[in-house]
Short mmCIF file of C-alpha atoms and ligand atoms in Angstrom, two decimals:
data_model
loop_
_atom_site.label_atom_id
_atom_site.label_comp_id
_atom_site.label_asym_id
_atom_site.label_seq_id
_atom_site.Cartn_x
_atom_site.Cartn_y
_atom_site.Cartn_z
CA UNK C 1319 5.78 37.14 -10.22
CA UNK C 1320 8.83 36.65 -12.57
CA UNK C 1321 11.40 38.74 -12.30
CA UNK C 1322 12.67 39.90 -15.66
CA UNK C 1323 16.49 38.84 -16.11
CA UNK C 1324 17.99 41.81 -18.04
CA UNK C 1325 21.23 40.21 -17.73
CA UNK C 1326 20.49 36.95 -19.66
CA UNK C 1327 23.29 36.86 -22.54
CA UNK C 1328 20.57 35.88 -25.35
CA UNK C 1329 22.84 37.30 -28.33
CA UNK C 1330 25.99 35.05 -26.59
CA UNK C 1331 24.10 32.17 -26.10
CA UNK C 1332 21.84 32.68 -29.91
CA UNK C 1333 25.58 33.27 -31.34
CA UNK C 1334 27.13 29.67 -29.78
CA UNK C 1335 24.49 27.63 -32.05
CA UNK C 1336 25.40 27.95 -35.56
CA UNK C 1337 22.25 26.75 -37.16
CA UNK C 1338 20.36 29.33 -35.54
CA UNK C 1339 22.29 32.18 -37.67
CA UNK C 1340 21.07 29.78 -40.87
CA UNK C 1341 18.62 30.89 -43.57
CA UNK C 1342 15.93 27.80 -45.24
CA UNK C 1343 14.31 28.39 -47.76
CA UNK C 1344 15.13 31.82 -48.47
CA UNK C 1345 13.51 32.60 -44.52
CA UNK C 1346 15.66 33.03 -41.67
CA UNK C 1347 15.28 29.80 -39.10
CA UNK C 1348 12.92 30.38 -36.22
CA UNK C 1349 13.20 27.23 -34.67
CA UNK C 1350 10.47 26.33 -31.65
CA UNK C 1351 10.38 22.54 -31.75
CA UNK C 1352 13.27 22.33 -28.94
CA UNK C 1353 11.06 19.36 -27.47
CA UNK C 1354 11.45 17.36 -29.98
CA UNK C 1355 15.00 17.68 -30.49
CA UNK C 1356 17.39 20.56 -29.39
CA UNK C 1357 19.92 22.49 -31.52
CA UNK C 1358 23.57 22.02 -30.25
CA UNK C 1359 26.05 24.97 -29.34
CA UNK C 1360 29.86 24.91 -30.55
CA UNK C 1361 30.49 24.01 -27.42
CA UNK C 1362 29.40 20.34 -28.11
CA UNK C 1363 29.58 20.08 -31.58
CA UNK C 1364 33.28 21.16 -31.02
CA UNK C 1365 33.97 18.50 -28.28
CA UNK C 1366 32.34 15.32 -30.12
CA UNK C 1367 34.82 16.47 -33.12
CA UNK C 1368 38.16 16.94 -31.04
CA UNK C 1369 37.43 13.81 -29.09
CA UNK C 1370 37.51 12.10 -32.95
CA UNK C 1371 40.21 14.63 -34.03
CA UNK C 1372 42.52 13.98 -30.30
CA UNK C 1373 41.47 11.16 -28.18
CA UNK C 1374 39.42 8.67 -30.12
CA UNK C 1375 39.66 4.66 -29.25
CA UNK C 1376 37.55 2.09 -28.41
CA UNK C 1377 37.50 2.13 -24.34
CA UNK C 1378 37.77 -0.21 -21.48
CA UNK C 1379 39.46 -2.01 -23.77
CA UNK C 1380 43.21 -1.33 -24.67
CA UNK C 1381 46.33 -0.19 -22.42
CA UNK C 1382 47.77 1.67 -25.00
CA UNK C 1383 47.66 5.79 -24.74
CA UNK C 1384 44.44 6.47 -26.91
CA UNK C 1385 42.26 4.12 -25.59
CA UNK C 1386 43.41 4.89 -22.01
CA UNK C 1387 42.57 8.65 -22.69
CA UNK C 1388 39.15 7.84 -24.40
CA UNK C 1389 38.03 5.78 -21.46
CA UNK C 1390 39.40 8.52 -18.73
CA UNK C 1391 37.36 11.23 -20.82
CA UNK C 1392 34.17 8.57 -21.07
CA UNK C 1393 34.57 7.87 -17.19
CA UNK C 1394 34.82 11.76 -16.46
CA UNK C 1395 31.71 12.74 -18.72
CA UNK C 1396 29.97 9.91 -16.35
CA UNK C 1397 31.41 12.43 -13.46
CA UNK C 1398 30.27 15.47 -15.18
CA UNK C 1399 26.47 13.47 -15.19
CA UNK C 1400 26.43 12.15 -11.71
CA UNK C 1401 27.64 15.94 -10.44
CA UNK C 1402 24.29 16.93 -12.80
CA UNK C 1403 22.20 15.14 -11.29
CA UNK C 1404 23.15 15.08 -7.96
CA UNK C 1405 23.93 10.86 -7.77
CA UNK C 1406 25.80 9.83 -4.91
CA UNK C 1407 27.94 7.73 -7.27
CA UNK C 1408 29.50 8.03 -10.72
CA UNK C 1409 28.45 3.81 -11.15
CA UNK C 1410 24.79 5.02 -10.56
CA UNK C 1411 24.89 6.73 -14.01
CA UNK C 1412 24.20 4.53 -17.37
CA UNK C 1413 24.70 5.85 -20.28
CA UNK C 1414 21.97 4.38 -22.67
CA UNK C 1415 21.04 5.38 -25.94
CA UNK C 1416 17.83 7.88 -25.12
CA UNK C 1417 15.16 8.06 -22.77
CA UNK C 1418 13.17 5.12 -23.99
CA UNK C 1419 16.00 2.76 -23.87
CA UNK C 1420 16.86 3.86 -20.10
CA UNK C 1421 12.61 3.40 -19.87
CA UNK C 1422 13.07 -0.13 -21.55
CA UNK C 1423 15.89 -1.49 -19.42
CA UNK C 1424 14.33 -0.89 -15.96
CA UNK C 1425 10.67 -2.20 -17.46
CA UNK C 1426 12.70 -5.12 -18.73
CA UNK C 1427 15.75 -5.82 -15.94
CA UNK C 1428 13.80 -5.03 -12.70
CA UNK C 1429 10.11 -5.26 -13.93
CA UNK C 1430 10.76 -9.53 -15.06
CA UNK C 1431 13.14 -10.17 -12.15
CA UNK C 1432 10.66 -8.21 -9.22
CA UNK C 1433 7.16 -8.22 -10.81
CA UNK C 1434 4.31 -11.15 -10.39
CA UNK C 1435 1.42 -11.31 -11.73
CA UNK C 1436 -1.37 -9.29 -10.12
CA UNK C 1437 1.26 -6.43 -9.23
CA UNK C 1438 0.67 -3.08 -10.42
CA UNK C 1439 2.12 -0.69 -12.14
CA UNK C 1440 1.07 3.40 -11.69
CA UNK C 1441 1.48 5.61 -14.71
CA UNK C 1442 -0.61 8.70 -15.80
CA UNK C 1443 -2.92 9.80 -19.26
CA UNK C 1444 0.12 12.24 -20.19
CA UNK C 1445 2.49 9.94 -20.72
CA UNK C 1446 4.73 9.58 -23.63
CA UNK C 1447 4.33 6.09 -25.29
CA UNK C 1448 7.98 5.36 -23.90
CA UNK C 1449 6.97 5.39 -20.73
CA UNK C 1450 3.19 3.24 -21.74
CA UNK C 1451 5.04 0.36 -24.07
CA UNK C 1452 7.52 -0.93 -21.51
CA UNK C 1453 5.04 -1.64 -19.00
CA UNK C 1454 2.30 -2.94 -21.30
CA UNK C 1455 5.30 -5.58 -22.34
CA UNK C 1456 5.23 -6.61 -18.63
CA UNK C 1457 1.28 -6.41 -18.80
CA UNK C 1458 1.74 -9.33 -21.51
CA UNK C 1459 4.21 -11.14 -20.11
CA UNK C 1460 3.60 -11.26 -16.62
CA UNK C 1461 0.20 -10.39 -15.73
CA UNK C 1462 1.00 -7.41 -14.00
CA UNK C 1463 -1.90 -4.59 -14.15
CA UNK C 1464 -1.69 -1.07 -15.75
CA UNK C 1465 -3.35 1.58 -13.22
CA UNK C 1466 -3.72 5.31 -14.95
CA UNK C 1467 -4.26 7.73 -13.21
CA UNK C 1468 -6.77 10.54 -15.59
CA UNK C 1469 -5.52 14.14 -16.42
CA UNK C 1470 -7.70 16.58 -15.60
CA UNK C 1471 -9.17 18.98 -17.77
CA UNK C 1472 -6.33 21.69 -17.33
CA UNK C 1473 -3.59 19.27 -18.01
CA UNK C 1474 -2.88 18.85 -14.11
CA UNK C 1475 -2.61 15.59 -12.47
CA UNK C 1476 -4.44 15.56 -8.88
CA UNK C 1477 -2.83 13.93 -6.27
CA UNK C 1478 -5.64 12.34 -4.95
CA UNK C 1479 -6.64 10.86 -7.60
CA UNK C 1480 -3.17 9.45 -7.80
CA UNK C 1481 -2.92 8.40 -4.36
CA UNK C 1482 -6.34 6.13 -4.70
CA UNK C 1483 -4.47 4.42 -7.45
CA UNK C 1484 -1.77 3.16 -5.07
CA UNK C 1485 -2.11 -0.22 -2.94
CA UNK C 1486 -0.04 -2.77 -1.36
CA UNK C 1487 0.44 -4.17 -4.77
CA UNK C 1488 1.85 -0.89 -6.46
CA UNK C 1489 5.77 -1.82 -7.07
CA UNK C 1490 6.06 0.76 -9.81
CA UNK C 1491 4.96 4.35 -10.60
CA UNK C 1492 6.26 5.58 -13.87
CA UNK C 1493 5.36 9.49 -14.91
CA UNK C 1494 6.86 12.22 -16.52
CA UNK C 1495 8.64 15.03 -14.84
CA UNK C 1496 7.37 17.57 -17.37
CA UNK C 1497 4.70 16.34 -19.84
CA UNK C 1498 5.92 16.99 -23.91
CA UNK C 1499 2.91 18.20 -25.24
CA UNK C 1500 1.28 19.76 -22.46
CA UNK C 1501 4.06 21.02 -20.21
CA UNK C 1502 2.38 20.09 -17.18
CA UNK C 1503 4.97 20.22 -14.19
CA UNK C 1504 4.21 17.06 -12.32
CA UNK C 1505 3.82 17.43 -8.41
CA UNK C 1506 6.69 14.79 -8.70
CA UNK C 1507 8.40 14.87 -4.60
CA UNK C 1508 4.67 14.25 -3.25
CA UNK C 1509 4.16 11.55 -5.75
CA UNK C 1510 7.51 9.91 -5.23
CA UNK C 1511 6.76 10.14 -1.24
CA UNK C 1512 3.12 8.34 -1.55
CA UNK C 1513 4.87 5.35 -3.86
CA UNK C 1514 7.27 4.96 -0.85
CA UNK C 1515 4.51 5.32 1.50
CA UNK C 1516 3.30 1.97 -0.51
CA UNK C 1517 6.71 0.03 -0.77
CA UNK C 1518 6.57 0.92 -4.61
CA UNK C 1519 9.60 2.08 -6.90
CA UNK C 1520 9.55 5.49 -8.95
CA UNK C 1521 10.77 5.66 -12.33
CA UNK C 1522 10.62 9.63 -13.39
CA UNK C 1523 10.49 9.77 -17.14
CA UNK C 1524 12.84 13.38 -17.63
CA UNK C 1525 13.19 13.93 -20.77
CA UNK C 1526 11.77 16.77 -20.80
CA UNK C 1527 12.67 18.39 -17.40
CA UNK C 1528 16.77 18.19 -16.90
CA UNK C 1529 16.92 21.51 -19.61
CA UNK C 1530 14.15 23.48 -18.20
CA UNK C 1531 14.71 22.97 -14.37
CA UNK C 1532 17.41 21.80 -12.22
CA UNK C 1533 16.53 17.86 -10.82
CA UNK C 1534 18.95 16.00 -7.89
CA UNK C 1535 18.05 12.49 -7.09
CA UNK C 1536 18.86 12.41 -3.70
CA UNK C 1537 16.84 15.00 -2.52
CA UNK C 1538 14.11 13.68 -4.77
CA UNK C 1539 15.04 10.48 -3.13
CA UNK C 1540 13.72 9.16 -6.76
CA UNK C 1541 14.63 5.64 -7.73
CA UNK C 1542 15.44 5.99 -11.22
CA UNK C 1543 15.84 9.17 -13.62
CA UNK C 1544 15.98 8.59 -17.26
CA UNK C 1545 16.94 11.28 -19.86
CA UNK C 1546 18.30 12.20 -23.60
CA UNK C 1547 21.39 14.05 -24.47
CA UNK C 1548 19.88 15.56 -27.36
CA UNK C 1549 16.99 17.41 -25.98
CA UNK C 1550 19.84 18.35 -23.29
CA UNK C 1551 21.43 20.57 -26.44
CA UNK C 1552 23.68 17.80 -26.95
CA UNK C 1553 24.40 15.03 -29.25
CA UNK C 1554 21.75 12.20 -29.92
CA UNK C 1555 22.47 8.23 -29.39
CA UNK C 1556 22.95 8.35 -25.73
CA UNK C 1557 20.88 8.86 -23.27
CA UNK C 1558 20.99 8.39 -18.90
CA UNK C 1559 19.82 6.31 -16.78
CA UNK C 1560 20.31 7.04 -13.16
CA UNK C 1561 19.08 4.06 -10.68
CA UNK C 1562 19.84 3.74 -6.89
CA UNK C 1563 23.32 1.39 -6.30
CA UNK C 1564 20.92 -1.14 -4.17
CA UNK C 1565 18.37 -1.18 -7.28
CA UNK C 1566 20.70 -1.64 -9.82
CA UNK C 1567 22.82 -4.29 -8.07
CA UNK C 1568 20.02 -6.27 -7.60
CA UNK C 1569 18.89 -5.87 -11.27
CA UNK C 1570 20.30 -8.72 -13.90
CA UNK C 1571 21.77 -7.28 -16.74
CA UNK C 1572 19.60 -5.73 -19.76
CA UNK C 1573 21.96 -7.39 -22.70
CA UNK C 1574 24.65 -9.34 -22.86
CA UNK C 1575 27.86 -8.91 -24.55
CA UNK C 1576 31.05 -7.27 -24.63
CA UNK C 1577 32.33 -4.78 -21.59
CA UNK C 1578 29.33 -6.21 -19.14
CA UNK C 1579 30.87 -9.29 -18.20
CA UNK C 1580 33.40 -10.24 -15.36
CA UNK C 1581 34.35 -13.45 -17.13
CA UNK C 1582 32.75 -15.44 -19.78
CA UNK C 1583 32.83 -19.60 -20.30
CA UNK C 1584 30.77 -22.10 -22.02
CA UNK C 1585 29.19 -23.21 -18.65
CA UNK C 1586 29.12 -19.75 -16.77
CA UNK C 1587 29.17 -16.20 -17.56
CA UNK C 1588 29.53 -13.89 -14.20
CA UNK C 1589 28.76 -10.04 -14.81
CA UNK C 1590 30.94 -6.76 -14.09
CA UNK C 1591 30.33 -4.48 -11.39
CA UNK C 1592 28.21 -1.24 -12.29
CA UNK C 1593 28.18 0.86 -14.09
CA UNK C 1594 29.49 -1.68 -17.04
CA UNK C 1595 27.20 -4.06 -16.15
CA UNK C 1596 24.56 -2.43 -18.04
CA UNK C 1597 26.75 -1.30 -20.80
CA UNK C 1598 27.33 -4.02 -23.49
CA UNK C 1599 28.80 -3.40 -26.33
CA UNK C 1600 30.68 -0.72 -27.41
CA UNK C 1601 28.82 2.63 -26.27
CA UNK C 1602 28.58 6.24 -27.92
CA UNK C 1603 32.27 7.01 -26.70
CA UNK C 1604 32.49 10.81 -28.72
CA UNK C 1605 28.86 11.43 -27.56
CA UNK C 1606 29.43 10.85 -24.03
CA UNK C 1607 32.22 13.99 -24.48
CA UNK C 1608 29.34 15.91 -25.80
CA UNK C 1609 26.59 15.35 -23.43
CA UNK C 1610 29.56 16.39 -20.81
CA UNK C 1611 30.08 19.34 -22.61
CA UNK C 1612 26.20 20.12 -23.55
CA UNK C 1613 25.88 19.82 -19.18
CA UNK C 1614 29.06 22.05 -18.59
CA UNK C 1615 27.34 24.13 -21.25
CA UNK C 1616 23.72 24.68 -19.35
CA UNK C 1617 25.52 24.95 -16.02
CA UNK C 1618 27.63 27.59 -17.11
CA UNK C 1619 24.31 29.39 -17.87
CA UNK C 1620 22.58 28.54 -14.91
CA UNK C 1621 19.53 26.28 -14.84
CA UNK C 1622 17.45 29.19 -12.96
CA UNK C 1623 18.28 31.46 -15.15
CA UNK C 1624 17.24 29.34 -18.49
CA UNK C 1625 14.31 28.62 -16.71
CA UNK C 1626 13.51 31.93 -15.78
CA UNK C 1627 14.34 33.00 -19.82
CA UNK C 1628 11.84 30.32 -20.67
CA UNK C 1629 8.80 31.05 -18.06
CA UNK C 1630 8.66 34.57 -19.49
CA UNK C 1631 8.78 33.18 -22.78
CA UNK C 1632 6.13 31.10 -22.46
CA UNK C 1633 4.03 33.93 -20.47
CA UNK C 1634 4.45 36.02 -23.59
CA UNK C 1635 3.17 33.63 -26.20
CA UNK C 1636 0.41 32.47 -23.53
CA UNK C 1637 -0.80 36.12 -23.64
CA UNK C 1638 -0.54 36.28 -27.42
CA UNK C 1639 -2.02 33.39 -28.12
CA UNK C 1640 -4.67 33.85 -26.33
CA UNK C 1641 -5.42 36.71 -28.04
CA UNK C 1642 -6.20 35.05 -31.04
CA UNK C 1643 -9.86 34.15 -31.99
CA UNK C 1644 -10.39 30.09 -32.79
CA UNK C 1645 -7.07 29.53 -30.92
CA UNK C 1646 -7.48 26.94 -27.85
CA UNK C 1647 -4.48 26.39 -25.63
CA UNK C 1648 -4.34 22.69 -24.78
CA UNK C 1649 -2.74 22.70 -21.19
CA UNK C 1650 -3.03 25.15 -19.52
CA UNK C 1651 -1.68 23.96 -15.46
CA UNK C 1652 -0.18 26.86 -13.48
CA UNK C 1653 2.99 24.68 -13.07
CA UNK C 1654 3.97 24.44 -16.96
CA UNK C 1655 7.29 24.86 -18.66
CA UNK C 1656 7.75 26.16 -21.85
CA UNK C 1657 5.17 24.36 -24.43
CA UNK C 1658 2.54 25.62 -25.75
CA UNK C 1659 0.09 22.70 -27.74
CA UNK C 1660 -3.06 24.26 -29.31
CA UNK C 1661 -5.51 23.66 -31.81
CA UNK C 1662 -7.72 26.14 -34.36
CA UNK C 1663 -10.70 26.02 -34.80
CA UNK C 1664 -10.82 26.46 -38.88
CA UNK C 1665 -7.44 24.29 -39.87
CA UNK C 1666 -5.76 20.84 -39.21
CA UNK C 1667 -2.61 20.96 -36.89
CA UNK C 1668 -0.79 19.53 -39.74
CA UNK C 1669 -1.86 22.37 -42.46
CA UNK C 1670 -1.12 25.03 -39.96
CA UNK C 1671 3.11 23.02 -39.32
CA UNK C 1672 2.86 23.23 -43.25
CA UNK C 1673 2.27 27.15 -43.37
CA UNK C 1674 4.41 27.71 -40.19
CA UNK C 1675 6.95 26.32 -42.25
CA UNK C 1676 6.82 27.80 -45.11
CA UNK C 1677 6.91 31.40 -43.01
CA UNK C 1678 10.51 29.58 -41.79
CA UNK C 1679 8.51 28.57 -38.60
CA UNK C 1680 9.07 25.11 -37.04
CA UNK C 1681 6.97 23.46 -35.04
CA UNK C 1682 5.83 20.35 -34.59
CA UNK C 1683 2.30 19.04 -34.93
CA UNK C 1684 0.60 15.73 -34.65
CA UNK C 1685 -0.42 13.32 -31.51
CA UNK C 1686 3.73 13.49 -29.97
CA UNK C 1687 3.25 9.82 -29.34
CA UNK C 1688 1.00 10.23 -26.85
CA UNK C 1689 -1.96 8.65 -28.36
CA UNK C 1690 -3.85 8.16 -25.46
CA UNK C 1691 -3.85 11.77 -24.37
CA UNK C 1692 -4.99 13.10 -27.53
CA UNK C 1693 -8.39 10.57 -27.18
CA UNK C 1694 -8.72 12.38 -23.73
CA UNK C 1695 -8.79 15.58 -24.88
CA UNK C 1696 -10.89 14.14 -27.87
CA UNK C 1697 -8.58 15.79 -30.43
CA UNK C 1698 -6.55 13.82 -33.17
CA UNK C 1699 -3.75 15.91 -33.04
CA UNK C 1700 -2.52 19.40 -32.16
CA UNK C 1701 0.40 22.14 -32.96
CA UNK C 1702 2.61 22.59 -30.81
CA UNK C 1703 5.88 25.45 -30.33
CA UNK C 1704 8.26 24.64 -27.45
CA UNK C 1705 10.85 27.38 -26.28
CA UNK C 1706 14.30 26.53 -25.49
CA UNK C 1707 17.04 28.48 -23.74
CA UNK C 1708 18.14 30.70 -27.12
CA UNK C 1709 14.81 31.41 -28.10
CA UNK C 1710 13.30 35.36 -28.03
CA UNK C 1711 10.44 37.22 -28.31
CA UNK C 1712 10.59 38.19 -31.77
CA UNK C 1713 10.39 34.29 -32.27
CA UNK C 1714 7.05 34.51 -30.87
CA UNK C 1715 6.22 37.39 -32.39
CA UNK C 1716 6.19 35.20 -36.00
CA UNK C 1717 4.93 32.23 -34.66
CA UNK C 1718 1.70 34.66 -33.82
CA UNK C 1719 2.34 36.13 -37.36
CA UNK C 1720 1.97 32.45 -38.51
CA UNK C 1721 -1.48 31.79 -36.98
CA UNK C 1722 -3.02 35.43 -38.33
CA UNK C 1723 -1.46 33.79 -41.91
CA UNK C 1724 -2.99 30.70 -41.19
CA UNK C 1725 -6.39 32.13 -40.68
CA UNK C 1726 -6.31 34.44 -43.67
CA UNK C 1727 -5.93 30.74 -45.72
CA UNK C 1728 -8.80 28.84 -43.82
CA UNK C 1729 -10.97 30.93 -42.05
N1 LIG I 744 9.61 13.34 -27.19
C1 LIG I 744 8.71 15.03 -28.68
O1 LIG I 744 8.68 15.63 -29.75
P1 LIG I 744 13.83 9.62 -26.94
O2 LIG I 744 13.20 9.50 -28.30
O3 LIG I 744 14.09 8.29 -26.33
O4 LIG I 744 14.99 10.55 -26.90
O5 LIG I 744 12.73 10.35 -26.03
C2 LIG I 744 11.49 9.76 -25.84
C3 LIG I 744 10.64 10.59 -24.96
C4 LIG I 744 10.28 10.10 -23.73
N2 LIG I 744 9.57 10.82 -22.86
C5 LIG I 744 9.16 12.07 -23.15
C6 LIG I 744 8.41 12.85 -22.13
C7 LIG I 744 9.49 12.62 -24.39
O6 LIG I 744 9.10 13.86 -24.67
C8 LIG I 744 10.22 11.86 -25.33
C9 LIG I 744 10.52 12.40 -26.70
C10 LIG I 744 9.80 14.00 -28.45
O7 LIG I 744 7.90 15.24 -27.80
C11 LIG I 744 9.91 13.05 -29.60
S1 LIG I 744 8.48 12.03 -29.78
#
């Protein structure tokens, strides 16, 4: 049973995000697309403009003051990450631009250097196409085969099912931590122990787990953790990867460029040691402050406590919603965090975003890019309102008000 947190500082943290004060369109903003993209507090919005106002350089680069600040403050953000996520080391964190970049340069750096053809690769039918395209690049390239394990009809995924997928010739399981359109909670320590069982690596696609629940590698003893700032409440263009020091050493480096190299001639190029090894080029120096601040932010919260917020959240518009005749919940796992995808009955997921919106609603409708998990549940699309750690009740309470206006157009 969830305990009710009376103590959770909803107007504090609803008063730190200045957008959610905002009126559109003559309606005040009732925002419940958080998975898609998160609004930011002062907190980070304030950070990414001193580091421009105080402390902005290029870094790695110069010895003079600025640039030796910027690159301390870049360097200490990394800190900020690695404490996050529980790394042993601050070189085991990349900073990347998103999640499907981090995705994209362990498909790309460890899939051509380890994989042969006839290896296989494990992902599951609720994936986000960031964590399909990658591997279906190696599928093309190499030879290597695609296993998927199926969803089952509640949005679960069943172990043994997954476990029959794995062989001798698994090197890689890929899979969400939290699924984006159904919220499935994925039984992720068991699957990460069966993949070692088999000699194979786990990639854990979190994009959207690190804001609802609190993840550390080690005790996951997960290979690699990828992840956005933006759906983290902070800024967008970077993004983390985390990877074990013995994986990434052993990985060549994604691009070349500036910042990645140890030294660079016509005949030879040798590579820096991690983390800079996989950063070339100049990276997202302000946005690194504000991811550090956007993780300083959620900590100073408390993940259980957000989480908590959000489970009753989602309990509440569960109930609600399933109150409502010619509404069907798609996803419906006991282990879910807060997103709720359904469908009508009488209107189009994309006419009932349109209404929503025009009662100042937001949501998001359509397939979430993951195509393949809409032909599963044989639907072409469906709506979908995701709860973040500043949303309330009454927010609910008009999404439902939405539906009921909904069905007075279409049904
Ligand atoms: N999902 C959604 O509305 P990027 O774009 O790289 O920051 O994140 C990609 C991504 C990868 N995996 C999962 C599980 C995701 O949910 C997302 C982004 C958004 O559901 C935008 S499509």
């Amino acid at each position: 049973m969830t305990v009710i947190d009376r103590t959770y500082p909803i107007e504090q943290i609803r008063a730190d995000f200045p957008i959610l004060s905002k009126s559109f369109k003559g309606k005040p903003l009732v925002y419940l697309d958080s998975t898609a993209s998160a609004m930011k507090p002062s907190q980070v919005i304030n950070e990414e403009s001193r580091v421009y106002e105080e402390e902005y350089a290029n870094i790695h680069r110069g010895v003079y003051y600025l640039s030796a600040k910027a690159t301390e403050r870049y360097e200490q953000s990394r800190k900020t990450v690695q404490k996050f996520l529980g790394a042993k080391h601050a070189r085991e964190i990349i900073f990347t631009r998103n999640t499907t970049e981090s995705i994209n340069l362990v498909a790309s750096s460890y899939g051509r250097k380890f994989l042969r053809e006839g290896d296989e690769i494990v992902i599951t039918g609720l994936e986000h196409h960031s964590n399909i395209v990658p591997w279906q690049f190696l599928v093309e390239e190499k030879g290597v085969v695609l296993k998927v394990v199926p969803v089952e009809e509640d949005g679960s995924i069943s172990l043994e099912k997954y476990a029959a997928l794995l062989t001798p010739r698994t090197k890689i399981v890929a899979a969400a931590h939290i699924s984006n359109v159904l919220g499935t909670i994925l039984p992720v320590a068991e699957m990460i122990r069966l993949a070692h069982d088999v000699g194979a690596k786990v990639l854990l696609d979190g994009a959207q787990a690190v804001m609802h629940q609190a993840v550390d590698v080690q005790e996951l003893d997960i290979d690699f953790y990828a992840f956005s700032g933006h759906k983290l409440y902070g800024p967008t263009g970077i993004g983390v990867l985390y990877g074990k020091e013995e994986l990434l050493n052993a990985m060549p480096p994604y691009q070349g460029g500036g910042d990645m190299i140890a030294s660079v001639s016509f005949e030879k190029t040798t590579y820096a040691p991690l983390p800079a090894k996989f950063e070339a080029g100049t990276p997202a120096i302000a946005q690194a402050a504000g991811l550090a601040a956007a993780v300083d932010y959620v900590t100073s919260i408390g993940l259980d406590r957000i989480r908590a917020h959000e489970d009753e959240l989602l309990a509440y518009a569960t109930t609600r919603l399933n109150q409502l005749e010619g509404l069907r919940i798609i996803g419906t796992a006991t282990k879910k965090a807060a997103v709720v995808s359904f469908v009508l009955d009488y209107a189009h997921p994309h006419d009932i975003a349109q209404i929503f919106d025009s009662a100042g609603v937001s949501i998001r409708a359509g397939h979430h890019c993951a195509q393949p998990l809409m032909t599963h549940f044989k639907i072409p699309a469906t709506a979908r309102a995701s709860f973040g750690m500043y949303n309330t009740k009454a927010e609910i309470d008009a999404l439902v008000a939405a539906v009921r206006k909904v069905e007075e157009m279409f049904r």
